[in-house]
Amino acid sequence: MVAVDPAPGARELAAAMGAEHVLPSAEGVVELTGGGAHVALDCLGSPATCEASIRSLRPRGRHVQVGLLPPAQGRAVVPMELVVARELAVLGSHGMAAADYPAMLSMIAAGRLRPQDLVTREIDLADAGAALVEVGRTPGVTVVTSF
């Protein structure tokens, strides 16, 4: 597992969650992985991270676009010459199907998934507006625990 994020705090959290390598940019991923990643996820959703994710893949790799790409940021450059030459799969993800929740909740109950480890901040409901403005600036998940 290679985690790429320009923010030092996000890289620290990724390492704590088990990433073997943490990098400030996708530069060097192909060499580090011996030919490119099998699967790359762009969870941020910027044109630059989308393109870097695709460029970091090995032949027959899969890019999964999780982060939304708002039109205000401009269109993402999808290097189709690499998609075709390397036979890459480019997929979008808009969330998890409700039918898959029972299996996921079973893994949480069994301790195989630990979403609580991603919670880095608990706030009051009155602070939720300010926290929304900070989304993406603070690593981890913020949870409203007091109403």
Short mmCIF file of C-alpha atoms in Angstrom, two decimals:
data_model
loop_
_atom_site.label_atom_id
_atom_site.label_comp_id
_atom_site.label_asym_id
_atom_site.label_seq_id
_atom_site.Cartn_x
_atom_site.Cartn_y
_atom_site.Cartn_z
CA MET A 1 0.00 0.00 0.00
CA VAL A 2 1.35 3.37 -1.06
CA ALA A 3 -0.38 6.51 0.20
CA VAL A 4 0.16 9.79 -1.61
CA ASP A 5 -0.78 13.11 -0.03
CA PRO A 6 0.92 16.50 0.08
CA ALA A 7 -0.19 17.05 3.69
CA PRO A 8 2.23 15.67 6.33
CA GLY A 9 -0.62 14.96 8.77
CA ALA A 10 -2.47 12.88 6.20
CA ARG A 11 0.70 10.90 5.46
CA GLU A 12 1.21 10.28 9.19
CA LEU A 13 -2.36 8.99 9.51
CA ALA A 14 -1.90 6.76 6.44
CA ALA A 15 1.27 5.29 7.94
CA ALA A 16 -0.52 4.69 11.24
CA MET A 17 -3.28 2.88 9.32
CA GLY A 18 -0.74 0.55 7.73
CA ALA A 19 0.49 2.16 4.51
CA GLU A 20 3.91 0.70 3.70
CA HIS A 21 5.05 3.84 1.92
CA VAL A 22 3.84 7.43 2.19
CA LEU A 23 4.80 10.00 -0.42
CA PRO A 24 4.09 13.72 -0.86
CA SER A 25 3.38 13.23 -4.60
CA ALA A 26 2.83 10.40 -7.08
CA GLU A 27 6.29 10.96 -8.50
CA GLY A 28 8.25 7.76 -8.01
CA VAL A 29 5.26 5.43 -7.51
CA VAL A 30 5.98 3.48 -10.71
CA GLU A 31 9.57 2.83 -9.65
CA LEU A 32 8.64 2.12 -6.02
CA THR A 33 6.04 -0.47 -7.04
CA GLY A 34 8.19 -2.16 -9.65
CA GLY A 35 6.17 -1.04 -12.66
CA GLY A 36 3.17 0.81 -11.29
CA ALA A 37 0.27 0.27 -8.94
CA HIS A 38 -2.32 -2.43 -9.59
CA VAL A 39 -5.09 -0.14 -8.31
CA ALA A 40 -5.03 3.61 -7.69
CA LEU A 41 -7.77 5.62 -6.02
CA ASP A 42 -8.17 9.36 -6.33
CA CYS A 43 -10.10 10.24 -3.20
CA LEU A 44 -9.42 13.98 -3.36
CA GLY A 45 -10.96 14.73 -6.70
CA SER A 46 -8.78 17.28 -8.43
CA PRO A 47 -7.68 17.26 -12.07
CA ALA A 48 -4.05 16.88 -10.96
CA THR A 49 -4.69 13.91 -8.64
CA CYS A 50 -6.85 12.16 -11.23
CA GLU A 51 -4.13 12.38 -13.86
CA ALA A 52 -1.36 11.40 -11.43
CA SER A 53 -3.37 8.40 -10.31
CA ILE A 54 -3.78 7.13 -13.87
CA ARG A 55 -0.11 7.74 -14.70
CA SER A 56 0.95 5.71 -11.63
CA LEU A 57 -0.68 2.49 -12.88
CA ARG A 58 0.99 -0.60 -14.28
CA PRO A 59 -0.38 -2.31 -17.41
CA ARG A 60 -3.93 -3.63 -16.85
CA GLY A 61 -4.20 -1.50 -13.69
CA ARG A 62 -7.41 0.11 -12.41
CA HIS A 63 -8.03 3.75 -11.57
CA VAL A 64 -11.00 4.40 -9.28
CA GLN A 65 -12.27 7.97 -9.12
CA VAL A 66 -13.85 8.42 -5.69
CA GLY A 67 -13.37 12.15 -5.19
CA LEU A 68 -15.75 14.36 -7.13
CA LEU A 69 -14.25 16.53 -9.84
CA PRO A 70 -16.07 19.88 -9.60
CA PRO A 71 -16.27 21.65 -12.98
CA ALA A 72 -14.98 24.86 -11.35
CA GLN A 73 -11.54 23.21 -11.02
CA GLY A 74 -11.41 22.49 -14.74
CA ARG A 75 -11.62 19.22 -16.57
CA ALA A 76 -9.32 16.39 -15.59
CA VAL A 77 -6.76 15.31 -18.16
CA VAL A 78 -7.28 11.62 -18.73
CA PRO A 79 -4.24 10.36 -20.63
CA MET A 80 -6.18 8.12 -23.00
CA GLU A 81 -2.98 7.09 -24.77
CA LEU A 82 -1.96 5.34 -21.51
CA VAL A 83 -5.45 3.95 -20.92
CA VAL A 84 -5.35 2.28 -24.34
CA ALA A 85 -1.66 1.30 -24.44
CA ARG A 86 -1.65 -0.16 -20.92
CA GLU A 87 -5.22 -1.53 -21.14
CA LEU A 88 -6.22 0.37 -18.02
CA ALA A 89 -9.65 0.35 -16.43
CA VAL A 90 -11.05 3.72 -15.34
CA LEU A 91 -13.94 3.45 -12.89
CA GLY A 92 -16.09 5.88 -10.98
CA SER A 93 -17.47 5.31 -7.51
CA HIS A 94 -20.36 7.23 -6.04
CA GLY A 95 -20.65 5.23 -2.85
CA MET A 96 -21.43 1.82 -1.53
CA ALA A 97 -24.62 -0.04 -2.41
CA ALA A 98 -26.95 -0.49 0.57
CA ALA A 99 -27.06 -4.22 -0.19
CA ASP A 100 -23.36 -4.39 0.80
CA TYR A 101 -23.89 -2.81 4.25
CA PRO A 102 -24.57 -6.09 6.14
CA ALA A 103 -21.24 -7.60 5.00
CA MET A 104 -19.38 -4.40 5.90
CA LEU A 105 -21.06 -4.16 9.31
CA SER A 106 -20.17 -7.81 9.96
CA MET A 107 -16.52 -7.01 9.27
CA ILE A 108 -16.72 -4.07 11.69
CA ALA A 109 -18.36 -6.24 14.36
CA ALA A 110 -15.63 -8.88 13.89
CA GLY A 111 -12.89 -6.24 14.21
CA ARG A 112 -11.62 -6.73 10.64
CA LEU A 113 -12.54 -3.13 9.78
CA ARG A 114 -11.90 -0.39 12.34
CA PRO A 115 -13.48 2.85 11.10
CA GLN A 116 -13.11 4.33 14.59
CA ASP A 117 -9.37 4.52 13.99
CA LEU A 118 -10.01 7.16 11.32
CA VAL A 119 -11.85 9.48 13.73
CA THR A 120 -9.44 12.25 14.61
CA ARG A 121 -11.87 14.82 15.99
CA GLU A 122 -15.20 14.91 17.83
CA ILE A 123 -17.21 18.14 17.80
CA ASP A 124 -20.50 19.69 18.94
CA LEU A 125 -23.26 20.24 16.40
CA ALA A 126 -22.79 24.00 16.83
CA ASP A 127 -19.25 23.59 15.40
CA ALA A 128 -20.34 21.60 12.34
CA GLY A 129 -20.52 24.61 10.01
CA ALA A 130 -16.96 25.64 10.73
CA ALA A 131 -15.82 22.01 10.38
CA LEU A 132 -17.38 21.79 6.91
CA VAL A 133 -15.25 24.72 5.79
CA GLU A 134 -12.16 22.81 6.98
CA VAL A 135 -12.95 19.57 5.10
CA GLY A 136 -9.81 18.39 3.34
CA ARG A 137 -7.50 20.51 5.49
CA THR A 138 -7.44 18.21 8.51
CA PRO A 139 -6.68 14.50 8.04
CA GLY A 140 -9.08 11.93 9.36
CA VAL A 141 -12.79 11.99 10.04
CA THR A 142 -14.65 14.51 12.17
CA VAL A 143 -17.75 13.21 13.98
CA VAL A 144 -20.53 15.23 15.60
CA THR A 145 -21.01 13.64 19.02
CA SER A 146 -22.90 16.30 20.93
CA PHE A 147 -26.25 17.70 19.85
#
